[in-house]
mmCIF file of C-alpha atoms in Angstrom:
data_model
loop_
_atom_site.group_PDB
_atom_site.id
_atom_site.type_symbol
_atom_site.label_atom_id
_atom_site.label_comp_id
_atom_site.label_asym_id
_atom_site.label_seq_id
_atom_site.Cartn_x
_atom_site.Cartn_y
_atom_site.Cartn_z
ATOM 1 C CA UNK A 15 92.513 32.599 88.193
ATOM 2 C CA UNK A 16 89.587 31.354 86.437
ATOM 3 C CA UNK A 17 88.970 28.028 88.782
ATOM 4 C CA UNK A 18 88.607 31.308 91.445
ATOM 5 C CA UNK A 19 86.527 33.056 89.565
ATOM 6 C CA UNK A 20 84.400 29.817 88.404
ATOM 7 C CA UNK A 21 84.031 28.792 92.231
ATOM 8 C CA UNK A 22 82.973 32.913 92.650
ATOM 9 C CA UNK A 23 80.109 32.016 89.974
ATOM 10 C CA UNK A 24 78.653 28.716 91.554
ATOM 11 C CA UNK A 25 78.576 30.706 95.020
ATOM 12 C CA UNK A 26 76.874 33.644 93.657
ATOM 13 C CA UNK A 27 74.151 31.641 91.882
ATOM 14 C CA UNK A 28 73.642 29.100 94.757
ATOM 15 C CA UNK A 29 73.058 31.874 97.428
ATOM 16 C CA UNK A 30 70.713 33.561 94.678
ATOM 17 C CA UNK A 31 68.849 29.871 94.672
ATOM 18 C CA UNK A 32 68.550 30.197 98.499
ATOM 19 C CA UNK A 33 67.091 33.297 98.069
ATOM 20 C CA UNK A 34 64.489 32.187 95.657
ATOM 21 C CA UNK A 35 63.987 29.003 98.440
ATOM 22 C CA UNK A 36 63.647 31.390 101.108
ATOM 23 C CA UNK A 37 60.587 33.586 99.195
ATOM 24 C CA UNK A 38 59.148 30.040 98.136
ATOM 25 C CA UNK A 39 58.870 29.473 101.615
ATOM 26 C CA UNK A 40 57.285 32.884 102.457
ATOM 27 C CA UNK A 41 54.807 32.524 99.625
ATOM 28 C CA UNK A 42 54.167 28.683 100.388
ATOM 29 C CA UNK A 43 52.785 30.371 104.549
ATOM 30 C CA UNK A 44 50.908 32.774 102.948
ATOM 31 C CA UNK A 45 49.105 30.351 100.846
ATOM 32 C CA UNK A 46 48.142 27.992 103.741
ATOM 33 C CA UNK A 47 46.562 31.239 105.618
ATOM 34 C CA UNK A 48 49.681 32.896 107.446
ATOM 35 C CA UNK A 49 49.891 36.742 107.406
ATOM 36 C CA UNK A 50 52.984 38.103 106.084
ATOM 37 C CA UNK A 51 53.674 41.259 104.548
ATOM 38 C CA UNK A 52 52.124 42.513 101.256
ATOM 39 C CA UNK A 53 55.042 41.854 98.948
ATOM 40 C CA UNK A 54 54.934 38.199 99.832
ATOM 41 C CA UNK A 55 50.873 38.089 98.681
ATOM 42 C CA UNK A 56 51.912 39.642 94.911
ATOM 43 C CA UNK A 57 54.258 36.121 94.177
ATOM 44 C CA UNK A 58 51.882 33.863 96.605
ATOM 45 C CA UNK A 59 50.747 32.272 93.256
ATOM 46 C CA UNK A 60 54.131 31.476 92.363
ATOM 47 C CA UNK A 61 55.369 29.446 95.115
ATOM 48 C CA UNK A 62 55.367 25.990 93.081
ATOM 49 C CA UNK A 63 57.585 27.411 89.981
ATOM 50 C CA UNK A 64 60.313 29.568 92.850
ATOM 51 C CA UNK A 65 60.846 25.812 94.697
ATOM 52 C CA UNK A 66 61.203 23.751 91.687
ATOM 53 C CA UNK A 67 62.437 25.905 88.750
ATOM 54 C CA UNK A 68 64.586 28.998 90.895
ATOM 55 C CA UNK A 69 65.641 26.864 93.674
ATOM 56 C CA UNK A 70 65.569 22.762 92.954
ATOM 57 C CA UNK A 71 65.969 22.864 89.309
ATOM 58 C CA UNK A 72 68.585 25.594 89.751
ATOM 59 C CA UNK A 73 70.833 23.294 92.095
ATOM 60 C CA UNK A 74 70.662 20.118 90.369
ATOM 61 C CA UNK A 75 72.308 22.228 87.026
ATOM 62 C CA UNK A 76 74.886 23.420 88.895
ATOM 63 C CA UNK A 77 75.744 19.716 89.843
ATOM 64 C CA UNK A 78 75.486 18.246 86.441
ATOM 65 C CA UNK A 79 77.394 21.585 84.825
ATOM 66 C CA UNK A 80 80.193 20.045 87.480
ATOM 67 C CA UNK A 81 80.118 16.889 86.002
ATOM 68 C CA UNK A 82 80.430 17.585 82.662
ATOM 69 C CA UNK A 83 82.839 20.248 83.335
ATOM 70 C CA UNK A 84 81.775 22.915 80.862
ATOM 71 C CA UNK A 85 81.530 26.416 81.479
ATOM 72 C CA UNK A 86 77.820 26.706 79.009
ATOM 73 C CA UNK A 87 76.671 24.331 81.874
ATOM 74 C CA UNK A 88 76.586 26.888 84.410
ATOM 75 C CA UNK A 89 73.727 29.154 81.730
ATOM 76 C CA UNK A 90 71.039 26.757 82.964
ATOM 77 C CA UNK A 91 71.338 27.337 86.801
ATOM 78 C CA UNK A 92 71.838 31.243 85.753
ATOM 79 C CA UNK A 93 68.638 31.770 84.076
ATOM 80 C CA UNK A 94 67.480 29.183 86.500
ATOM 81 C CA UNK A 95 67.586 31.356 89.353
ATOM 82 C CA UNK A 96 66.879 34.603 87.030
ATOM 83 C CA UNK A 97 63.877 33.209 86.796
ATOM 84 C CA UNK A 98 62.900 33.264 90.312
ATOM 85 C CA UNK A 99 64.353 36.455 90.321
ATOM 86 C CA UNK A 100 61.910 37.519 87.872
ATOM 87 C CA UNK A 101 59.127 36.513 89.610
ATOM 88 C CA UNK A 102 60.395 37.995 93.244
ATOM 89 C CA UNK A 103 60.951 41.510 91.272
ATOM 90 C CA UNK A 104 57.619 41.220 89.445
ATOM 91 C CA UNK A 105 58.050 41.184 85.885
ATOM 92 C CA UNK A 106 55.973 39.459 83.640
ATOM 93 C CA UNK A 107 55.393 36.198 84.251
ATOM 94 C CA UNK A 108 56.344 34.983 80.498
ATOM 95 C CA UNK A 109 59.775 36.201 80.832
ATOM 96 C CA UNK A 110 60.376 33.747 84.013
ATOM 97 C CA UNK A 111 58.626 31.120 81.860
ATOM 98 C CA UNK A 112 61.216 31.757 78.784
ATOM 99 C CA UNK A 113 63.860 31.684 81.945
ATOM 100 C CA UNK A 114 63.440 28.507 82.865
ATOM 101 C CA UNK A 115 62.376 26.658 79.533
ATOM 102 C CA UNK A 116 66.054 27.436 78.706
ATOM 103 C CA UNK A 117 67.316 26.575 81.730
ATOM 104 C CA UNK A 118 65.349 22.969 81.388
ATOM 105 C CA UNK A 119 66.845 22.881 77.792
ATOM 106 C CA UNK A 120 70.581 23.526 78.667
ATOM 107 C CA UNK A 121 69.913 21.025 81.727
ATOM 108 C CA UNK A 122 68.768 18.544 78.815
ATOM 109 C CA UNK A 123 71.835 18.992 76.897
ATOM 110 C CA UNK A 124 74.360 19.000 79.571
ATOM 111 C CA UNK A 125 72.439 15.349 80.520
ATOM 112 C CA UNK A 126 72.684 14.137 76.996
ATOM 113 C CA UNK A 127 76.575 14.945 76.845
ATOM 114 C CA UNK A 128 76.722 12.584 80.192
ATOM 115 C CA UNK A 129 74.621 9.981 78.012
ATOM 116 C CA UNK A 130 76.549 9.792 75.348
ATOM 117 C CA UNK A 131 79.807 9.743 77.259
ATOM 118 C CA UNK A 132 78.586 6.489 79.903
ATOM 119 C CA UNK A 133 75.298 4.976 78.007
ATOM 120 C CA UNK A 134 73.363 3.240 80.842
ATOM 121 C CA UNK A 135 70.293 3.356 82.495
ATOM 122 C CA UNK A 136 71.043 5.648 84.882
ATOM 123 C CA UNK A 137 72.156 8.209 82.723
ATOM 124 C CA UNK A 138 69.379 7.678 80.520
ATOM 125 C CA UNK A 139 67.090 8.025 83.718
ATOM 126 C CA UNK A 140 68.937 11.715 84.144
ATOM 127 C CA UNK A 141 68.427 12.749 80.782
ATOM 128 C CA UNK A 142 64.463 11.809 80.870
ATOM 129 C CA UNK A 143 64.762 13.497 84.465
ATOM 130 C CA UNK A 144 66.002 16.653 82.888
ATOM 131 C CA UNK A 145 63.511 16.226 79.694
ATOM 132 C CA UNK A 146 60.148 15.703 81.737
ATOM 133 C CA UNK A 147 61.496 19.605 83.492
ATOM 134 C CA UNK A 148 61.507 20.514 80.235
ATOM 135 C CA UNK A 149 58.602 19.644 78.678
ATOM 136 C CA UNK A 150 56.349 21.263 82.315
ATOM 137 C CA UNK A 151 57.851 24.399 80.918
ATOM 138 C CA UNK A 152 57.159 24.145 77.464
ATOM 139 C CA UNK A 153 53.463 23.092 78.527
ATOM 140 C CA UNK A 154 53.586 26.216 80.720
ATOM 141 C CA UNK A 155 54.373 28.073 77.842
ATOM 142 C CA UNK A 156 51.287 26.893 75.950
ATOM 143 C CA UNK A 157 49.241 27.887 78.683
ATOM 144 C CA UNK A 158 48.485 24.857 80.705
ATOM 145 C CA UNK A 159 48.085 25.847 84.503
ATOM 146 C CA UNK A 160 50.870 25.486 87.174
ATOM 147 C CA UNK A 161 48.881 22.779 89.367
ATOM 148 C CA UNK A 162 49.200 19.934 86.099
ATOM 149 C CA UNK A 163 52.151 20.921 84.962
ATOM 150 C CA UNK A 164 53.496 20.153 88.511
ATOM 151 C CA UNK A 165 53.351 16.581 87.981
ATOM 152 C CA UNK A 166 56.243 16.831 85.125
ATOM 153 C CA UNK A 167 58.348 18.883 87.462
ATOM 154 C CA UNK A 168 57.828 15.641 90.055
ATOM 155 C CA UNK A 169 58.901 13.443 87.293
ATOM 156 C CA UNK A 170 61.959 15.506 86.737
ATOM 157 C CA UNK A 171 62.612 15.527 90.364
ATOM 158 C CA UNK A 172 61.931 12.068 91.078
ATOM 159 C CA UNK A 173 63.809 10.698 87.800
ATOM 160 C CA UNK A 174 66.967 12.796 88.777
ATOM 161 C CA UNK A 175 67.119 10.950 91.934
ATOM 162 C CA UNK A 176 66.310 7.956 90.666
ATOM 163 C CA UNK A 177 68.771 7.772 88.211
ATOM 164 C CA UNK A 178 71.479 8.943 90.760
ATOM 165 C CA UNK A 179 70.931 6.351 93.100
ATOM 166 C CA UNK A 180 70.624 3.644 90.507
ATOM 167 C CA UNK A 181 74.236 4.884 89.418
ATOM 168 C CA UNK A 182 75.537 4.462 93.192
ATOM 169 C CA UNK A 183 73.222 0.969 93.531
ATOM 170 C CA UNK A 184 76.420 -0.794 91.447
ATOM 171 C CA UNK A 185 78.096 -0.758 94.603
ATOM 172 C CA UNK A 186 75.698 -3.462 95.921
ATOM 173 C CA UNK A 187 75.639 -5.255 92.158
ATOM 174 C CA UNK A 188 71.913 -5.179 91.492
ATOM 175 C CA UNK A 189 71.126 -7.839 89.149
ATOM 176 C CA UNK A 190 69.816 -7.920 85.660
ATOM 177 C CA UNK A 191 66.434 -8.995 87.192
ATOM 178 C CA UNK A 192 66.183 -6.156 89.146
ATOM 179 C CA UNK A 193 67.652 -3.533 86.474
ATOM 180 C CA UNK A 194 64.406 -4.331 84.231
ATOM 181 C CA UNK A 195 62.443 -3.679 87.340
ATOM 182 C CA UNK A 196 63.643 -0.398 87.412
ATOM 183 C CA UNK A 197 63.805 0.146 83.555
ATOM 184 C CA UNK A 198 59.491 -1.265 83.491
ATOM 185 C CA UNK A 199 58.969 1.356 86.431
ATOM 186 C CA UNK A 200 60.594 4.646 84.983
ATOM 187 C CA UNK A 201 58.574 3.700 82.133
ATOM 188 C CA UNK A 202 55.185 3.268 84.190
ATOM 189 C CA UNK A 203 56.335 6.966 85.900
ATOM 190 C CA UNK A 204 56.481 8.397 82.198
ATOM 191 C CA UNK A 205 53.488 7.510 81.251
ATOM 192 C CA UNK A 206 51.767 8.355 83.949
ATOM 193 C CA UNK A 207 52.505 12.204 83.451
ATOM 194 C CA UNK A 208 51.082 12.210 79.843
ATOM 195 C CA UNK A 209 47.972 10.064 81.400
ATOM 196 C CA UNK A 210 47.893 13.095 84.191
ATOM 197 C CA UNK A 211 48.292 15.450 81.663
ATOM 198 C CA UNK A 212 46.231 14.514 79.193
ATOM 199 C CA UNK A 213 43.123 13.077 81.629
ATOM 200 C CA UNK A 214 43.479 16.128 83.479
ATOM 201 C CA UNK A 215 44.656 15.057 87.383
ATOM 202 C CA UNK A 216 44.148 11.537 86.952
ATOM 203 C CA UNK A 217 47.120 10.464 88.925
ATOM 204 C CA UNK A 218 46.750 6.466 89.301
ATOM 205 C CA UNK A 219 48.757 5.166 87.329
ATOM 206 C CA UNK A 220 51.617 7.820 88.535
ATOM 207 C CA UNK A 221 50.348 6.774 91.482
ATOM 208 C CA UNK A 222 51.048 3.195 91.027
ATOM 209 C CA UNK A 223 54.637 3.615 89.661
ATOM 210 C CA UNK A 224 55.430 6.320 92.703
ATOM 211 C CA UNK A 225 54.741 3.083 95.128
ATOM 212 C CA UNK A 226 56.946 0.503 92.702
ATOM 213 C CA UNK A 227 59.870 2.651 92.681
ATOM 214 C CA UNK A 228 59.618 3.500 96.599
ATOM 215 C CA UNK A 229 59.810 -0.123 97.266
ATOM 216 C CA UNK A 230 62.323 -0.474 94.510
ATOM 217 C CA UNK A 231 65.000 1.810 96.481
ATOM 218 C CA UNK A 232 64.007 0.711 99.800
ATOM 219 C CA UNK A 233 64.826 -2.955 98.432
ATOM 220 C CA UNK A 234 68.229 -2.270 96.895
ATOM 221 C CA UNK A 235 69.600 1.196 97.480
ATOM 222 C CA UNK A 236 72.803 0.913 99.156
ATOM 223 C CA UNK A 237 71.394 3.076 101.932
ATOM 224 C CA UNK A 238 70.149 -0.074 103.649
ATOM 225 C CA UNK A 239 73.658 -1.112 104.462
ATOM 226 C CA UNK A 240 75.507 1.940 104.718
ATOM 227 C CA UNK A 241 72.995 2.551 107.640
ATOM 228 C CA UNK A 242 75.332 0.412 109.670
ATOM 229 C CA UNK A 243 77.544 2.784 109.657
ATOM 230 C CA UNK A 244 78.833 5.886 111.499
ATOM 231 C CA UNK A 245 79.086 10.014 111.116
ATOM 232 C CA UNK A 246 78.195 11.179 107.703
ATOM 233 C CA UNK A 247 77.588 7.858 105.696
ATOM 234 C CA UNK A 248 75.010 7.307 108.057
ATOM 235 C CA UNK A 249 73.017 10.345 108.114
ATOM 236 C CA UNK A 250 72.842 10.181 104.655
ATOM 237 C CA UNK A 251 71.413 6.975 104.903
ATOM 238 C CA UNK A 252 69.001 8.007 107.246
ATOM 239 C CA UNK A 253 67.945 11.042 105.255
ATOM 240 C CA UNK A 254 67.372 8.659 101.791
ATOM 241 C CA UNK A 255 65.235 5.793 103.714
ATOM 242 C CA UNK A 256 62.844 8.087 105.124
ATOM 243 C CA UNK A 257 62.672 10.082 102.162
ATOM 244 C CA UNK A 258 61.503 7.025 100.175
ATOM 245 C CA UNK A 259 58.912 6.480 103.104
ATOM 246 C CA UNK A 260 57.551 9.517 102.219
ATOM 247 C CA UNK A 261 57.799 8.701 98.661
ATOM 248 C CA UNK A 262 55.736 5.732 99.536
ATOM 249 C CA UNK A 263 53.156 7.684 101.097
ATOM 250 C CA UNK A 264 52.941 9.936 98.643
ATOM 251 C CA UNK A 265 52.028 7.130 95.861
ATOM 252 C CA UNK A 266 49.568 5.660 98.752
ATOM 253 C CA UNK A 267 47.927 8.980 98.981
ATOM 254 C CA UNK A 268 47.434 9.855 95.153
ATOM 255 C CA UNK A 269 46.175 5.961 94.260
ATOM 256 C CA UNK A 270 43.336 6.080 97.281
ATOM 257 C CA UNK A 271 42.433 9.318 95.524
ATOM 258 C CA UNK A 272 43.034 8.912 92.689
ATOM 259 C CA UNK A 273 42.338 12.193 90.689
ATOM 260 C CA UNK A 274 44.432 15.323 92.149
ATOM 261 C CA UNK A 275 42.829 19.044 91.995
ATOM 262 C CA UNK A 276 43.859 21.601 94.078
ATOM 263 C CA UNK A 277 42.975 20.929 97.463
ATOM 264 C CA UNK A 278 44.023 18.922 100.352
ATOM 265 C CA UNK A 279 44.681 15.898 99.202
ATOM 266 C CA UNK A 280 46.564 17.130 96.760
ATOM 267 C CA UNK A 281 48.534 19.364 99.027
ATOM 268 C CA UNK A 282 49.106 15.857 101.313
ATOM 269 C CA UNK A 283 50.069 14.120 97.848
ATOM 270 C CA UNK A 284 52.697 17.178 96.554
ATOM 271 C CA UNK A 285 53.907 17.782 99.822
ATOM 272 C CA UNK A 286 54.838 14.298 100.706
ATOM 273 C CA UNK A 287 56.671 13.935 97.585
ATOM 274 C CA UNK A 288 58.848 17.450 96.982
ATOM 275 C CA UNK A 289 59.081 18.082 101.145
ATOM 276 C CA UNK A 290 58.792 14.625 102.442
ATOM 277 C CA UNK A 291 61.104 12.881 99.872
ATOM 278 C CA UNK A 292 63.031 15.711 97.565
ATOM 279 C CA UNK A 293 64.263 17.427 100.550
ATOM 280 C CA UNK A 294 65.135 14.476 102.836
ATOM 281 C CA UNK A 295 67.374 13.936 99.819
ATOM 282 C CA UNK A 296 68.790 17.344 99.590
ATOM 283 C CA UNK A 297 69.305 17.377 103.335
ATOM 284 C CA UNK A 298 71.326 13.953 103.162
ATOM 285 C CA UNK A 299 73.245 15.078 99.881
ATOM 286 C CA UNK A 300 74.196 19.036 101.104
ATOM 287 C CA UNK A 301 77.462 18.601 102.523
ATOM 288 C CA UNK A 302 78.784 16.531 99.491
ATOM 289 C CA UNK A 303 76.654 18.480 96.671
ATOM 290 C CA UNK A 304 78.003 21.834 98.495
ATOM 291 C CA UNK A 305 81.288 20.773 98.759
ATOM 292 C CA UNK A 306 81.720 19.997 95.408
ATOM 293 C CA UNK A 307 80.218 24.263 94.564
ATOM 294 C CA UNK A 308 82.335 25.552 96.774
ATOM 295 C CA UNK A 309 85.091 23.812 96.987
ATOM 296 C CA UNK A 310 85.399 23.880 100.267
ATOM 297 C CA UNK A 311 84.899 20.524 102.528
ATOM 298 C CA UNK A 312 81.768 20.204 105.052
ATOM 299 C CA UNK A 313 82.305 18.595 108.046
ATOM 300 C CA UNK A 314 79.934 16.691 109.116
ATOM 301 C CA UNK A 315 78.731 17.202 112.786
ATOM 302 C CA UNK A 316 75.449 15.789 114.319
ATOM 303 C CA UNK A 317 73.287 18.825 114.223
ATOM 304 C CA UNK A 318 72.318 17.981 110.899
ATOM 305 C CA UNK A 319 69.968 15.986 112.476
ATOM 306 C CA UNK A 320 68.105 19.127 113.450
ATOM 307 C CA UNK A 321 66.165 20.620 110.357
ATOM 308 C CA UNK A 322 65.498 16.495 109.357
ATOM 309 C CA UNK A 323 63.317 15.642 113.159
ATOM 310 C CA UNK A 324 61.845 18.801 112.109
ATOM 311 C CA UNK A 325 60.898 18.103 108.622
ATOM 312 C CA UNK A 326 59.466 14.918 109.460
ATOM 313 C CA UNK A 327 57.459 16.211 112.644
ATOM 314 C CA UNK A 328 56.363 19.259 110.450
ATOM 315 C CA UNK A 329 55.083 16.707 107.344
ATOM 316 C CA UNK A 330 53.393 14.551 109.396
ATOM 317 C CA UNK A 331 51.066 17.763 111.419
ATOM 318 C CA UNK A 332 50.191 18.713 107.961
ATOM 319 C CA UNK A 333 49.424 15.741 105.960
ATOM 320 C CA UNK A 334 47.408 14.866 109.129
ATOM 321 C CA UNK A 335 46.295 18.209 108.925
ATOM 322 C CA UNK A 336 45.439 18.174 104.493
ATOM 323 C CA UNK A 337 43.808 14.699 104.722
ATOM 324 C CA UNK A 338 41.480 15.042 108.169
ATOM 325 C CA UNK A 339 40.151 18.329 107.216
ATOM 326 C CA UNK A 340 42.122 20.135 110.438
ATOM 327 C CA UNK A 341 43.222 23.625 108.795
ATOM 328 C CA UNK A 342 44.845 24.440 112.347
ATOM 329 C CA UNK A 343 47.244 21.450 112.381
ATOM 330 C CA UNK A 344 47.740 22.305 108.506
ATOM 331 C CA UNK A 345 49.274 25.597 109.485
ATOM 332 C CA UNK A 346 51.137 24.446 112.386
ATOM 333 C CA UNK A 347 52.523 21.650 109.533
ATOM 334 C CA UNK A 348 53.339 24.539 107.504
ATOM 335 C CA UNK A 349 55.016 26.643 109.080
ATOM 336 C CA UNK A 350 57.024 23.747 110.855
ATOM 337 C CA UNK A 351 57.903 22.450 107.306
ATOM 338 C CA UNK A 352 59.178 26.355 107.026
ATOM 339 C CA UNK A 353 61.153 26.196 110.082
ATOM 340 C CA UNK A 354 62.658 23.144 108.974
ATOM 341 C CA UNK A 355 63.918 24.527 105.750
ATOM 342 C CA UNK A 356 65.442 27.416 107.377
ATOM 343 C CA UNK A 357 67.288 25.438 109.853
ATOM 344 C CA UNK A 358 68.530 23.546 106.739
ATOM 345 C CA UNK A 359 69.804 26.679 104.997
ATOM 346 C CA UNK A 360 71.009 28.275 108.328
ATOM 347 C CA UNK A 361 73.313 24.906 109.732
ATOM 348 C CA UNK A 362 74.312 24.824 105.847
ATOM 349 C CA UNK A 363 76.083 28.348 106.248
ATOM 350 C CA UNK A 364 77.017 27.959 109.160
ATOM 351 C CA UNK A 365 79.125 24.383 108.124
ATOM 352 C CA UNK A 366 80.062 26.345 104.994
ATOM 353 C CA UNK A 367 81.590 29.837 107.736
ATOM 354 C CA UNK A 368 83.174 27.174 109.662
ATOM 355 C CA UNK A 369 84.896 25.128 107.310
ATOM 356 C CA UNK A 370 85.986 27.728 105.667
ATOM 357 C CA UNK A 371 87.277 29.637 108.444
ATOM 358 C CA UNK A 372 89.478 26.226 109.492
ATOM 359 C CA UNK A 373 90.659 26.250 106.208
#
């Protein structure tokens, strides 16, 4: 009775994180110049905090409440997505703030129980993952504005994958060499926020390490042989090289420019990094991360291919778009990266109706 009702929590929370994804995306159109209905235009502001805090930040604490297999876990993706629930039903702003702070904080402790249970470097790389979401909401607290503290939230995002894929590299037996690669680059990617942070926008050296640890993956991930492979193991694959492509760019874009304000460029640099990369890993990841929430087992089939062409496309229209100055092919990148979200979330629930329906 309680696994049931357990699995009954994780759904109800995840589809309230889709929810928050699916106003993130509204508010992202409206932002880039796309008319949509009033209600969207009161939370446009807010599109950064719905995708990362209510959505991203929301799934990844459901995952790691699974692994450490506590129910307390589960109070970080709650007020995780209460806090982009907050924002769609327009209360205050500070009470979505004190939302996610602590959701970040129980995030932080469920990583430090994984630490201390397996000490290594990739579940140190979690727990400064889950600390650098933390600390963008405490800064948000003390007032500092949503475009700097962005750059923590992309450390949290980009240390959480990290340190997962470092965890599944063992399977190719990196060596010690390359461990202290890894190990100097998290710690160039640390400091690089606190330079950003405190040199307000000056992304460079974040810029630097973004590149390192792009080439790091695309060097010894195991993705690069499990590409050789067939159905699901090979999607994935597919989904985690190209996403560290557009991690790649994205370090390119923010080290020719150097310092990041609101703009284009910065648009091209965020936008490579949390559509390009974060969600070519989600979309590689769903069936297995979903699986594990539901309980029930995703089959994979090849229209999963879909939303990922389409992300791509859609990235490419608008980076061209952010960096040549061509606000038409912006918008067409826009609402293609939209489209491409949507068809994520829609072949999602459909996998999820149909599985469950043969089960």
């Amino acid at each position: 009775m309680l696994i049931k009702l357990l699995v009954k929590y994780r759904i109800s929370i995840l589809i309230v994180a889709f929810l928050n994804l699916l106003v993130g995306i509204g508010s992202g159109l409206y932002r880039i110049g796309w008319s949509l209905p009033e209600s969207i235009s009161n939370i446009a502001a807010y599109h950064g905090p719905l995708m990362v805090c209510g959505f991203l930040g929301s799934v990844i604490t459901i995952e790691r409440a699974i692994a450490i297999g506590r129910l307390w876990g589960y109070l970080g993706s709650l007020l995780g997505v209460l806090g982009g629930l907050f924002i769609i039903a327009g209360f205050p702003w500070s009470i979505s703030i004190i939302a996610f702070v602590f959701a970040s904080l129980v995030l932080s402790f469920a990583s430090i129980k994984i630490y201390l249970h397996q000490r290594a470097l990739s579940t140190l790389t979690l727990l400064l993952g889950s600390v650098s979401w933390l600390i963008g909401n405490l800064l948000l607290v003390n007032g500092l504005n949503v475009p700097y503290v962005t750059y923590w939230w992309i450390g949290f995002l980009i240390l959480t994958v990290a340190g997962e894929r470092l965890e599944l590299s063992r399977l190719t037996s990196p060596s010690p060499h390359s461990k202290k690669e890894f190990a100097l680059v998290m710690l160039m990617l640390i400091i690089g926020m606190v330079v950003t942070t405190t040199f307000n926008g000056n992304v460079l050296l974040l810029s630097i390490a973004i590149i390192f640890l792009a080439i790091w993956l695309l060097r010894y991930d195991v993705a690069q042989h499990t590409i050789k492979q067939h159905g699901l193991t090979k999607f994935i694959a597919v989904c985690l090289l190209s996403g560290y492509v557009w991690l790649l760019l994205g370090g390119i874009i923010g080290t020719f420019t150097n310092k990041l304000i609101p703009g284009s460029s910065y648009d091209a640099f965020l936008h490579a990094i949390l559509i390009g990369f974060i969600f070519s890993m989600i979309f590689g990841h769903a069936p297995i991360i979903f699986s594990a929430i539901i309980k029930i087992k995703i089959p994979y089939t090849p229209i999963l291919y879909t939303p990922l062409i389409f992300l791509h496309a859609s990235l490419v229209a608008r980076i061209v778009g952010d960096l040549w100055s061509i606000p038409h092919l912006r918008g067409v990148g826009g609402i293609m990266n939209a489209v491409s979200l949507l068809l994520f979330f829609m072949s999602t629930v459909y996998a999820v109706f149909h599985a469950s329906q043969q089960k």
